[in-house]
PDB file of C-alpha atoms in Angstrom:
ATOM      1  CA  UNK A  91     103.991  86.230  75.869  1.00 83.00           C
ATOM      2  CA  UNK A  92     102.040  83.180  74.755  1.00 92.00           C
ATOM      3  CA  UNK A  93      98.412  82.752  75.799  1.00 97.00           C
ATOM      4  CA  UNK A  94      95.729  80.482  74.428  1.00 98.00           C
ATOM      5  CA  UNK A  95      92.493  82.452  73.856  1.00 98.00           C
ATOM      6  CA  UNK A  96      89.033  80.921  73.748  1.00 98.00           C
ATOM      7  CA  UNK A  97      85.628  82.527  73.316  1.00 98.00           C
ATOM      8  CA  UNK A  98      83.141  82.052  76.162  1.00 98.00           C
ATOM      9  CA  UNK A  99      79.418  82.842  75.827  1.00 98.00           C
ATOM     10  CA  UNK A 100      76.414  83.166  78.153  1.00 97.00           C
ATOM     11  CA  UNK A 101      73.461  81.940  76.041  1.00 97.00           C
ATOM     12  CA  UNK A 102      70.994  81.967  78.939  1.00 96.00           C
ATOM     13  CA  UNK A 103      70.822  85.731  78.429  1.00 95.00           C
ATOM     14  CA  UNK A 104      68.871  85.070  75.245  1.00 93.00           C
ATOM     15  CA  UNK A 105      70.591  83.296  72.360  1.00 96.00           C
ATOM     16  CA  UNK A 106      69.220  80.738  69.938  1.00 97.00           C
ATOM     17  CA  UNK A 107      71.211  77.880  68.469  1.00 98.00           C
ATOM     18  CA  UNK A 108      71.605  79.873  65.242  1.00 98.00           C
ATOM     19  CA  UNK A 109      73.115  82.740  67.252  1.00 97.00           C
ATOM     20  CA  UNK A 110      75.612  80.358  68.822  1.00 98.00           C
ATOM     21  CA  UNK A 111      76.421  78.776  65.479  1.00 98.00           C
ATOM     22  CA  UNK A 112      77.315  82.153  63.960  1.00 98.00           C
ATOM     23  CA  UNK A 113      79.625  82.954  66.872  1.00 98.00           C
ATOM     24  CA  UNK A 114      81.197  79.482  66.874  1.00 98.00           C
ATOM     25  CA  UNK A 115      81.922  79.653  63.152  1.00 98.00           C
ATOM     26  CA  UNK A 116      83.425  83.131  63.554  1.00 98.00           C
ATOM     27  CA  UNK A 117      85.477  81.842  66.485  1.00 98.00           C
ATOM     28  CA  UNK A 118      86.918  79.133  64.274  1.00 98.00           C
ATOM     29  CA  UNK A 119      87.477  81.292  61.206  1.00 98.00           C
ATOM     30  CA  UNK A 120      89.202  84.050  63.191  1.00 98.00           C
ATOM     31  CA  UNK A 121      91.743  81.765  64.844  1.00 98.00           C
ATOM     32  CA  UNK A 122      90.578  81.370  68.439  1.00 98.00           C
ATOM     33  CA  UNK A 123      91.219  77.910  69.826  1.00 98.00           C
ATOM     34  CA  UNK A 124      87.852  77.172  71.400  1.00 98.00           C
ATOM     35  CA  UNK A 125      84.183  78.026  71.816  1.00 99.00           C
ATOM     36  CA  UNK A 126      82.722  77.465  75.254  1.00 98.00           C
ATOM     37  CA  UNK A 127      79.344  78.215  76.728  1.00 98.00           C
ATOM     38  CA  UNK A 128      77.826  78.466  80.170  1.00 98.00           C
ATOM     39  CA  UNK A 129      75.346  75.859  81.383  1.00 98.00           C
ATOM     40  CA  UNK A 130      72.398  77.812  82.782  1.00 98.00           C
ATOM     41  CA  UNK A 131      68.629  77.662  82.403  1.00 97.00           C
ATOM     42  CA  UNK A 132      67.711  81.144  83.617  1.00 97.00           C
ATOM     43  CA  UNK A 133      68.836  84.599  82.544  1.00 96.00           C
ATOM     44  CA  UNK A 134      70.648  86.941  84.917  1.00 93.00           C
ATOM     45  CA  UNK A 135      69.352  90.396  84.156  1.00 86.00           C
ATOM     46  CA  UNK A 136      67.342  91.398  81.105  1.00 84.00           C
ATOM     47  CA  UNK A 137      64.344  89.419  79.929  1.00 85.00           C
ATOM     48  CA  UNK A 138      66.064  86.285  78.691  1.00 89.00           C
ATOM     49  CA  UNK A 139      65.154  86.859  75.052  1.00 90.00           C
ATOM     50  CA  UNK A 140      64.151  83.624  73.359  1.00 89.00           C
ATOM     51  CA  UNK A 141      64.951  81.698  76.501  1.00 89.00           C
ATOM     52  CA  UNK A 142      67.715  79.242  77.356  1.00 94.00           C
ATOM     53  CA  UNK A 143      69.210  76.519  75.208  1.00 96.00           C
ATOM     54  CA  UNK A 144      70.527  73.286  76.644  1.00 98.00           C
ATOM     55  CA  UNK A 145      74.327  73.279  76.759  1.00 98.00           C
ATOM     56  CA  UNK A 146      75.008  69.743  75.582  1.00 98.00           C
ATOM     57  CA  UNK A 147      72.258  69.802  72.973  1.00 98.00           C
ATOM     58  CA  UNK A 148      73.767  72.883  71.343  1.00 98.00           C
ATOM     59  CA  UNK A 149      77.318  71.572  71.660  1.00 98.00           C
ATOM     60  CA  UNK A 150      76.253  68.402  69.855  1.00 98.00           C
ATOM     61  CA  UNK A 151      75.049  70.527  66.953  1.00 98.00           C
ATOM     62  CA  UNK A 152      78.186  72.641  66.948  1.00 98.00           C
ATOM     63  CA  UNK A 153      80.309  69.490  67.002  1.00 98.00           C
ATOM     64  CA  UNK A 154      78.990  68.673  63.536  1.00 98.00           C
ATOM     65  CA  UNK A 155      79.164  72.215  62.170  1.00 98.00           C
ATOM     66  CA  UNK A 156      82.732  73.093  63.185  1.00 98.00           C
ATOM     67  CA  UNK A 157      85.949  71.240  62.489  1.00 98.00           C
ATOM     68  CA  UNK A 158      88.919  72.527  64.512  1.00 98.00           C
ATOM     69  CA  UNK A 159      87.949  74.477  67.637  1.00 98.00           C
ATOM     70  CA  UNK A 160      87.645  72.932  71.082  1.00 98.00           C
ATOM     71  CA  UNK A 161      84.095  72.877  72.474  1.00 99.00           C
ATOM     72  CA  UNK A 162      82.833  72.673  76.022  1.00 98.00           C
ATOM     73  CA  UNK A 163      81.104  74.054  79.087  1.00 98.00           C
ATOM     74  CA  UNK A 164      82.306  76.540  81.650  1.00 98.00           C
ATOM     75  CA  UNK A 165      80.771  74.977  83.592  1.00 98.00           C
ATOM     76  CA  UNK A 166      78.098  72.265  83.633  1.00 98.00           C
ATOM     77  CA  UNK A 167      76.207  72.130  86.923  1.00 98.00           C
ATOM     78  CA  UNK A 168      76.361  68.787  88.716  1.00 97.00           C
ATOM     79  CA  UNK A 169      72.797  69.370  89.936  1.00 98.00           C
ATOM     80  CA  UNK A 170      71.353  69.282  86.410  1.00 98.00           C
ATOM     81  CA  UNK A 171      72.191  65.756  85.254  1.00 98.00           C
ATOM     82  CA  UNK A 172      72.878  62.292  86.625  1.00 98.00           C
ATOM     83  CA  UNK A 173      76.546  61.343  86.193  1.00 98.00           C
ATOM     84  CA  UNK A 174      76.005  58.163  84.172  1.00 98.00           C
ATOM     85  CA  UNK A 175      73.814  59.747  81.479  1.00 98.00           C
ATOM     86  CA  UNK A 176      76.069  62.832  81.477  1.00 98.00           C
ATOM     87  CA  UNK A 177      79.106  60.630  80.799  1.00 98.00           C
ATOM     88  CA  UNK A 178      77.253  59.017  77.886  1.00 98.00           C
ATOM     89  CA  UNK A 179      76.094  62.402  76.592  1.00 98.00           C
ATOM     90  CA  UNK A 180      79.538  64.035  76.697  1.00 98.00           C
ATOM     91  CA  UNK A 181      81.211  60.969  75.180  1.00 98.00           C
ATOM     92  CA  UNK A 182      78.688  61.103  72.357  1.00 98.00           C
ATOM     93  CA  UNK A 183      79.424  64.756  71.641  1.00 98.00           C
ATOM     94  CA  UNK A 184      83.134  63.956  71.751  1.00 98.00           C
ATOM     95  CA  UNK A 185      82.573  61.299  69.099  1.00 98.00           C
ATOM     96  CA  UNK A 186      80.514  63.735  67.023  1.00 98.00           C
ATOM     97  CA  UNK A 187      83.298  66.324  67.179  1.00 98.00           C
ATOM     98  CA  UNK A 188      86.153  63.973  66.411  1.00 98.00           C
ATOM     99  CA  UNK A 189      87.633  64.399  69.883  1.00 98.00           C
ATOM    100  CA  UNK A 190      87.346  68.159  70.495  1.00 98.00           C
ATOM    101  CA  UNK A 191      85.213  68.301  73.653  1.00 98.00           C
ATOM    102  CA  UNK A 192      86.042  69.356  77.209  1.00 98.00           C
ATOM    103  CA  UNK A 193      83.819  69.141  80.290  1.00 98.00           C
ATOM    104  CA  UNK A 194      83.783  71.930  82.821  1.00 98.00           C
ATOM    105  CA  UNK A 195      81.929  70.640  85.887  1.00 98.00           C
ATOM    106  CA  UNK A 196      80.920  72.483  89.042  1.00 98.00           C
ATOM    107  CA  UNK A 197      78.664  72.125  92.065  1.00 97.00           C
ATOM    108  CA  UNK A 198      75.994  74.580  90.869  1.00 97.00           C
ATOM    109  CA  UNK A 199      75.169  77.853  92.565  1.00 97.00           C
ATOM    110  CA  UNK A 200      72.191  79.678  90.985  1.00 97.00           C
ATOM    111  CA  UNK A 201      69.212  78.675  93.101  1.00 98.00           C
ATOM    112  CA  UNK A 202      66.633  80.632  91.068  1.00 97.00           C
ATOM    113  CA  UNK A 203      67.197  78.568  87.926  1.00 98.00           C
ATOM    114  CA  UNK A 204      66.641  75.399  89.901  1.00 98.00           C
ATOM    115  CA  UNK A 205      63.318  76.532  91.311  1.00 98.00           C
ATOM    116  CA  UNK A 206      62.296  77.951  87.908  1.00 97.00           C
ATOM    117  CA  UNK A 207      62.704  74.556  86.226  1.00 97.00           C
ATOM    118  CA  UNK A 208      61.923  72.107  89.030  1.00 98.00           C
ATOM    119  CA  UNK A 209      65.521  71.059  89.723  1.00 98.00           C
ATOM    120  CA  UNK A 210      66.373  70.092  93.322  1.00 98.00           C
ATOM    121  CA  UNK A 211      68.886  72.438  94.966  1.00 98.00           C
ATOM    122  CA  UNK A 212      70.489  70.819  98.011  1.00 98.00           C
ATOM    123  CA  UNK A 213      72.663  72.704 100.514  1.00 98.00           C
ATOM    124  CA  UNK A 214      76.216  73.633  99.539  1.00 96.00           C
ATOM    125  CA  UNK A 215      77.896  70.783 101.389  1.00 96.00           C
ATOM    126  CA  UNK A 216      75.698  68.198  99.705  1.00 98.00           C
ATOM    127  CA  UNK A 217      76.217  69.831  96.321  1.00 97.00           C
ATOM    128  CA  UNK A 218      79.974  69.402  96.733  1.00 97.00           C
ATOM    129  CA  UNK A 219      79.472  65.803  97.875  1.00 98.00           C
ATOM    130  CA  UNK A 220      77.441  65.158  94.735  1.00 98.00           C
ATOM    131  CA  UNK A 221      80.034  66.896  92.566  1.00 98.00           C
ATOM    132  CA  UNK A 222      82.780  64.706  94.000  1.00 98.00           C
ATOM    133  CA  UNK A 223      80.767  61.550  93.315  1.00 98.00           C
ATOM    134  CA  UNK A 224      79.928  62.738  89.810  1.00 98.00           C
ATOM    135  CA  UNK A 225      83.607  63.241  89.059  1.00 98.00           C
ATOM    136  CA  UNK A 226      84.408  59.784  90.363  1.00 98.00           C
ATOM    137  CA  UNK A 227      81.628  58.161  88.325  1.00 98.00           C
ATOM    138  CA  UNK A 228      82.256  60.033  85.071  1.00 98.00           C
ATOM    139  CA  UNK A 229      86.028  59.592  85.106  1.00 98.00           C
ATOM    140  CA  UNK A 230      85.633  55.983  86.226  1.00 98.00           C
ATOM    141  CA  UNK A 231      83.222  55.149  83.429  1.00 98.00           C
ATOM    142  CA  UNK A 232      85.526  56.673  80.812  1.00 98.00           C
ATOM    143  CA  UNK A 233      88.632  54.942  82.212  1.00 97.00           C
ATOM    144  CA  UNK A 234      87.085  51.465  82.384  1.00 97.00           C
ATOM    145  CA  UNK A 235      88.556  49.225  79.648  1.00 96.00           C
ATOM    146  CA  UNK A 236      86.208  47.950  76.979  1.00 95.00           C
ATOM    147  CA  UNK A 237      84.779  44.606  77.998  1.00 97.00           C
ATOM    148  CA  UNK A 238      85.115  45.379  81.719  1.00 98.00           C
ATOM    149  CA  UNK A 239      82.456  46.802  84.035  1.00 98.00           C
ATOM    150  CA  UNK A 240      82.447  49.724  86.457  1.00 98.00           C
ATOM    151  CA  UNK A 241      80.921  49.858  89.929  1.00 98.00           C
ATOM    152  CA  UNK A 242      80.926  52.638  92.496  1.00 98.00           C
ATOM    153  CA  UNK A 243      79.625  52.600  96.061  1.00 98.00           C
ATOM    154  CA  UNK A 244      78.397  56.163  96.223  1.00 98.00           C
ATOM    155  CA  UNK A 245      75.974  57.618  98.707  1.00 98.00           C
ATOM    156  CA  UNK A 246      74.221  59.688  96.050  1.00 98.00           C
ATOM    157  CA  UNK A 247      75.122  57.868  92.820  1.00 98.00           C
ATOM    158  CA  UNK A 248      75.777  54.157  93.393  1.00 98.00           C
ATOM    159  CA  UNK A 249      76.721  52.342  90.190  1.00 98.00           C
ATOM    160  CA  UNK A 250      76.633  48.552  89.746  1.00 98.00           C
ATOM    161  CA  UNK A 251      78.204  46.591  86.892  1.00 98.00           C
ATOM    162  CA  UNK A 252      77.981  49.324  84.276  1.00 98.00           C
ATOM    163  CA  UNK A 253      79.340  48.400  80.833  1.00 98.00           C
ATOM    164  CA  UNK A 254      80.875  51.908  80.929  1.00 98.00           C
ATOM    165  CA  UNK A 255      79.804  52.829  77.423  1.00 98.00           C
ATOM    166  CA  UNK A 256      79.863  54.996  75.347  1.00 97.00           C
ATOM    167  CA  UNK A 257      83.535  55.932  75.214  1.00 98.00           C
ATOM    168  CA  UNK A 258      85.030  59.308  74.266  1.00 98.00           C
ATOM    169  CA  UNK A 259      87.430  59.200  71.341  1.00 98.00           C
ATOM    170  CA  UNK A 260      90.130  61.208  73.136  1.00 97.00           C
ATOM    171  CA  UNK A 261      92.831  59.178  74.820  1.00 89.00           C
ATOM    172  CA  UNK A 262      92.252  59.233  78.549  1.00 85.00           C
ATOM    173  CA  UNK A 263      88.721  60.537  78.174  1.00 93.00           C
ATOM    174  CA  UNK A 264      87.373  64.046  77.810  1.00 98.00           C
ATOM    175  CA  UNK A 265      89.523  66.636  79.656  1.00 98.00           C
ATOM    176  CA  UNK A 266      87.776  67.894  82.798  1.00 98.00           C
ATOM    177  CA  UNK A 267      87.901  71.528  83.932  1.00 98.00           C
ATOM    178  CA  UNK A 268      87.350  72.466  87.575  1.00 98.00           C
ATOM    179  CA  UNK A 269      87.428  75.983  88.959  1.00 96.00           C
ATOM    180  CA  UNK A 270      86.501  78.136  91.897  1.00 94.00           C
ATOM    181  CA  UNK A 271      87.844  79.870  94.948  1.00 92.00           C
ATOM    182  CA  UNK A 272      87.385  77.135  97.548  1.00 90.00           C
ATOM    183  CA  UNK A 273      90.411  76.684  99.775  1.00 89.00           C
ATOM    184  CA  UNK A 274      90.270  72.945 100.329  1.00 93.00           C
ATOM    185  CA  UNK A 275      87.818  70.780  98.398  1.00 96.00           C
ATOM    186  CA  UNK A 276      88.055  72.634  95.077  1.00 97.00           C
ATOM    187  CA  UNK A 277      91.848  72.359  94.657  1.00 98.00           C
ATOM    188  CA  UNK A 278      91.761  68.770  95.907  1.00 98.00           C
ATOM    189  CA  UNK A 279      89.133  67.807  93.329  1.00 98.00           C
ATOM    190  CA  UNK A 280      91.047  69.628  90.598  1.00 98.00           C
ATOM    191  CA  UNK A 281      94.246  67.779  91.440  1.00 98.00           C
ATOM    192  CA  UNK A 282      92.480  64.401  91.553  1.00 98.00           C
ATOM    193  CA  UNK A 283      90.280  64.692  88.475  1.00 98.00           C
ATOM    194  CA  UNK A 284      90.990  67.730  86.302  1.00 98.00           C
ATOM    195  CA  UNK A 285      93.186  68.518  83.346  1.00 98.00           C
ATOM    196  CA  UNK A 286      92.625  72.238  83.885  1.00 98.00           C
ATOM    197  CA  UNK A 287      91.974  74.588  86.789  1.00 98.00           C
ATOM    198  CA  UNK A 288      90.037  77.775  86.030  1.00 98.00           C
ATOM    199  CA  UNK A 289      89.993  81.029  87.986  1.00 98.00           C
ATOM    200  CA  UNK A 290      86.913  82.929  86.829  1.00 97.00           C
ATOM    201  CA  UNK A 291      86.369  86.686  87.075  1.00 98.00           C
ATOM    202  CA  UNK A 292      89.031  87.472  89.641  1.00 98.00           C
ATOM    203  CA  UNK A 293      92.099  89.678  89.336  1.00 98.00           C
ATOM    204  CA  UNK A 294      95.408  88.476  87.965  1.00 98.00           C
ATOM    205  CA  UNK A 295      96.864  88.569  91.479  1.00 98.00           C
ATOM    206  CA  UNK A 296      93.991  86.520  92.913  1.00 98.00           C
ATOM    207  CA  UNK A 297      94.277  84.093  89.989  1.00 98.00           C
ATOM    208  CA  UNK A 298      97.929  83.606  90.813  1.00 98.00           C
ATOM    209  CA  UNK A 299      97.092  82.858  94.447  1.00 98.00           C
ATOM    210  CA  UNK A 300      94.482  80.289  93.410  1.00 98.00           C
ATOM    211  CA  UNK A 301      96.950  78.675  91.003  1.00 98.00           C
ATOM    212  CA  UNK A 302      99.611  78.481  93.695  1.00 98.00           C
ATOM    213  CA  UNK A 303      97.177  76.800  96.076  1.00 98.00           C
ATOM    214  CA  UNK A 304      96.408  74.155  93.450  1.00 98.00           C
ATOM    215  CA  UNK A 305     100.119  73.644  92.771  1.00 98.00           C
ATOM    216  CA  UNK A 306     100.744  73.131  96.485  1.00 98.00           C
ATOM    217  CA  UNK A 307      97.947  70.571  96.764  1.00 98.00           C
ATOM    218  CA  UNK A 308      99.242  68.811  93.653  1.00 98.00           C
ATOM    219  CA  UNK A 309     102.731  68.488  95.105  1.00 98.00           C
ATOM    220  CA  UNK A 310     101.309  67.157  98.372  1.00 98.00           C
ATOM    221  CA  UNK A 311      99.263  64.587  96.425  1.00 98.00           C
ATOM    222  CA  UNK A 312     102.236  63.489  94.323  1.00 98.00           C
ATOM    223  CA  UNK A 313     101.006  65.027  91.080  1.00 98.00           C
ATOM    224  CA  UNK A 314     103.263  67.175  88.950  1.00 98.00           C
ATOM    225  CA  UNK A 315     101.642  70.655  89.021  1.00 98.00           C
ATOM    226  CA  UNK A 316     102.784  71.186  85.431  1.00 98.00           C
ATOM    227  CA  UNK A 317     100.344  68.493  84.271  1.00 98.00           C
ATOM    228  CA  UNK A 318      97.491  70.913  84.969  1.00 98.00           C
ATOM    229  CA  UNK A 319      96.608  73.828  82.700  1.00 98.00           C
ATOM    230  CA  UNK A 320      95.908  77.078  84.569  1.00 98.00           C
ATOM    231  CA  UNK A 321      93.252  79.315  83.039  1.00 98.00           C
ATOM    232  CA  UNK A 322      91.257  82.478  83.687  1.00 98.00           C
ATOM    233  CA  UNK A 323      87.901  83.808  82.504  1.00 98.00           C
ATOM    234  CA  UNK A 324      87.356  87.522  81.961  1.00 98.00           C
ATOM    235  CA  UNK A 325      84.717  89.658  80.275  1.00 98.00           C
ATOM    236  CA  UNK A 326      86.113  91.359  77.170  1.00 98.00           C
ATOM    237  CA  UNK A 327      85.205  94.631  75.482  1.00 98.00           C
ATOM    238  CA  UNK A 328      87.527  95.934  72.770  1.00 98.00           C
ATOM    239  CA  UNK A 329      87.139  99.089  70.709  1.00 97.00           C
ATOM    240  CA  UNK A 330      89.523 100.618  68.205  1.00 93.00           C
ATOM    241  CA  UNK A 331      88.273 104.033  69.304  1.00 96.00           C
ATOM    242  CA  UNK A 332      86.577 105.350  72.410  1.00 96.00           C
ATOM    243  CA  UNK A 333      83.174 105.727  70.756  1.00 97.00           C
ATOM    244  CA  UNK A 334      83.155 102.088  69.642  1.00 98.00           C
ATOM    245  CA  UNK A 335      84.325 100.957  73.049  1.00 98.00           C
ATOM    246  CA  UNK A 336      81.551 102.869  74.821  1.00 97.00           C
ATOM    247  CA  UNK A 337      78.922 101.596  72.390  1.00 98.00           C
ATOM    248  CA  UNK A 338      79.973  98.017  73.021  1.00 98.00           C
ATOM    249  CA  UNK A 339      80.047  98.528  76.778  1.00 98.00           C
ATOM    250  CA  UNK A 340      76.556 100.039  76.718  1.00 97.00           C
ATOM    251  CA  UNK A 341      75.294  97.100  74.642  1.00 96.00           C
ATOM    252  CA  UNK A 342      76.137  94.742  77.507  1.00 96.00           C
ATOM    253  CA  UNK A 343      75.004  97.130  80.239  1.00 95.00           C
ATOM    254  CA  UNK A 344      78.452  97.879  81.620  1.00 96.00           C
ATOM    255  CA  UNK A 345      80.447 101.022  82.316  1.00 96.00           C
ATOM    256  CA  UNK A 346      83.710 101.403  80.401  1.00 96.00           C
ATOM    257  CA  UNK A 347      85.754 102.470  83.418  1.00 95.00           C
ATOM    258  CA  UNK A 348      84.385  99.578  85.469  1.00 97.00           C
ATOM    259  CA  UNK A 349      85.192  97.156  82.650  1.00 97.00           C
ATOM    260  CA  UNK A 350      88.741  98.468  82.418  1.00 97.00           C
ATOM    261  CA  UNK A 351      89.105  97.830  86.142  1.00 96.00           C
ATOM    262  CA  UNK A 352      87.377  94.464  86.406  1.00 96.00           C
ATOM    263  CA  UNK A 353      87.710  92.938  82.955  1.00 98.00           C
ATOM    264  CA  UNK A 354      89.634  93.166  79.706  1.00 98.00           C
ATOM    265  CA  UNK A 355      88.546  96.425  78.136  1.00 98.00           C
ATOM    266  CA  UNK A 356      89.933  99.216  76.004  1.00 98.00           C
ATOM    267  CA  UNK A 357      92.000  99.187  72.850  1.00 98.00           C
ATOM    268  CA  UNK A 358      93.642  95.981  71.681  1.00 98.00           C
ATOM    269  CA  UNK A 359      96.936  97.198  73.138  1.00 98.00           C
ATOM    270  CA  UNK A 360      95.289  97.897  76.503  1.00 98.00           C
ATOM    271  CA  UNK A 361      93.815  94.419  76.558  1.00 98.00           C
ATOM    272  CA  UNK A 362      97.165  92.833  75.682  1.00 98.00           C
ATOM    273  CA  UNK A 363      98.792  94.815  78.495  1.00 98.00           C
ATOM    274  CA  UNK A 364      96.185  93.509  80.939  1.00 98.00           C
ATOM    275  CA  UNK A 365      96.564  89.974  79.630  1.00 98.00           C
ATOM    276  CA  UNK A 366     100.279  90.225  80.346  1.00 98.00           C
ATOM    277  CA  UNK A 367      99.502  90.576  84.058  1.00 98.00           C
ATOM    278  CA  UNK A 368      97.567  87.306  83.926  1.00 98.00           C
ATOM    279  CA  UNK A 369     100.401  85.582  82.096  1.00 98.00           C
ATOM    280  CA  UNK A 370     102.847  86.812  84.741  1.00 98.00           C
ATOM    281  CA  UNK A 371     100.553  85.283  87.389  1.00 98.00           C
ATOM    282  CA  UNK A 372     100.815  81.876  85.726  1.00 98.00           C
ATOM    283  CA  UNK A 373      97.786  81.933  83.435  1.00 98.00           C
ATOM    284  CA  UNK A 374      98.201  79.804  80.321  1.00 98.00           C
ATOM    285  CA  UNK A 375      94.722  80.134  78.817  1.00 98.00           C
ATOM    286  CA  UNK A 376      92.047  82.844  78.930  1.00 98.00           C
ATOM    287  CA  UNK A 377      88.343  82.462  78.228  1.00 98.00           C
ATOM    288  CA  UNK A 378      87.111  85.751  76.781  1.00 98.00           C
ATOM    289  CA  UNK A 379      83.522  86.261  77.887  1.00 98.00           C
ATOM    290  CA  UNK A 380      81.653  87.789  74.939  1.00 98.00           C
ATOM    291  CA  UNK A 381      78.201  88.991  75.954  1.00 97.00           C
ATOM    292  CA  UNK A 382      76.868  90.642  72.778  1.00 97.00           C
ATOM    293  CA  UNK A 383      76.569  87.727  70.382  1.00 97.00           C
ATOM    294  CA  UNK A 384      75.183  89.887  67.588  1.00 96.00           C
ATOM    295  CA  UNK A 385      78.420  91.887  67.239  1.00 98.00           C
ATOM    296  CA  UNK A 386      80.691  89.645  65.184  1.00 98.00           C
ATOM    297  CA  UNK A 387      82.832  92.667  64.311  1.00 98.00           C
ATOM    298  CA  UNK A 388      83.847  92.671  67.961  1.00 98.00           C
ATOM    299  CA  UNK A 389      85.316  89.191  67.575  1.00 98.00           C
ATOM    300  CA  UNK A 390      87.122  90.311  64.440  1.00 98.00           C
ATOM    301  CA  UNK A 391      88.630  93.306  66.234  1.00 98.00           C
ATOM    302  CA  UNK A 392      89.886  91.052  69.036  1.00 98.00           C
ATOM    303  CA  UNK A 393      91.318  88.570  66.554  1.00 98.00           C
ATOM    304  CA  UNK A 394      93.055  91.248  64.489  1.00 98.00           C
ATOM    305  CA  UNK A 395      94.330  93.354  67.363  1.00 98.00           C
ATOM    306  CA  UNK A 396      95.014  90.902  70.189  1.00 98.00           C
ATOM    307  CA  UNK A 397      95.769  87.455  68.775  1.00 97.00           C
ATOM    308  CA  UNK A 398      98.865  88.452  66.766  1.00 96.00           C
ATOM    309  CA  UNK A 399     100.465  89.910  69.886  1.00 95.00           C
ATOM    310  CA  UNK A 400     100.083  86.626  71.781  1.00 92.00           C
ATOM    311  CA  UNK A 401     101.572  84.271  69.195  1.00 78.00           C
TER     312      UNK A 401
END
């Protein structure tokens, strides 16, 4: 079994840039392939600690303080930023990282964070319309040859004669990640714009069904389904003994039995066994959601116990 493992964090729960830097450096040193973070401005449970950090601001810093791991969002909300400035921002971070950035982009869903920070929150249908236009603008700006201009007749984001700068350093632009359980628009957008489709926090069986839907849409659209990467995101909690496992589960406010059922929890061998079910369902990459960013020993235990079994 071969699976690519990345570390995925939720800094809105209360993490400073220094906290993220420690985890990102450990991620790199321990052999994981990437460090990704959510893009949220309001905590979900707890008191939010020091408060949120901006996703692309922190990723810009990490781009200069790491050297090999992939960096990105899972996922940036299309409601937070205009597509033109976002394309410039992400291209800049890609330059700063030497071409190691990926952009997860979604429609946005957490209404409370919008009202808490004065961000408009349109109805779901309009959010998807805006997401679709953002994808068209961002990918169009990156694909426009140097010296040419880009225009787009969008309802929400019309663009006229843009010089389409700055450019990412990766050939073809920054890889885009799209995920979700939508039956129609989500797989269609993934097939048209994405390098990767992500199934987040659903079972291996449900992940497989989502992947198959995307493959079907790809075939219908004339795209080779194999040109997409299929990934999952799951909370992880590993302990070499039951006491350690329970301590780590309690630290993130979760029950061990519930985590074993709905996430990747238990000994390293138990987690590998569960990962095998995702691999059998067609998963090629897994984002391990690490919620206690102060416990770097947890990352080490995952790296020592799980990674060697997936090589």
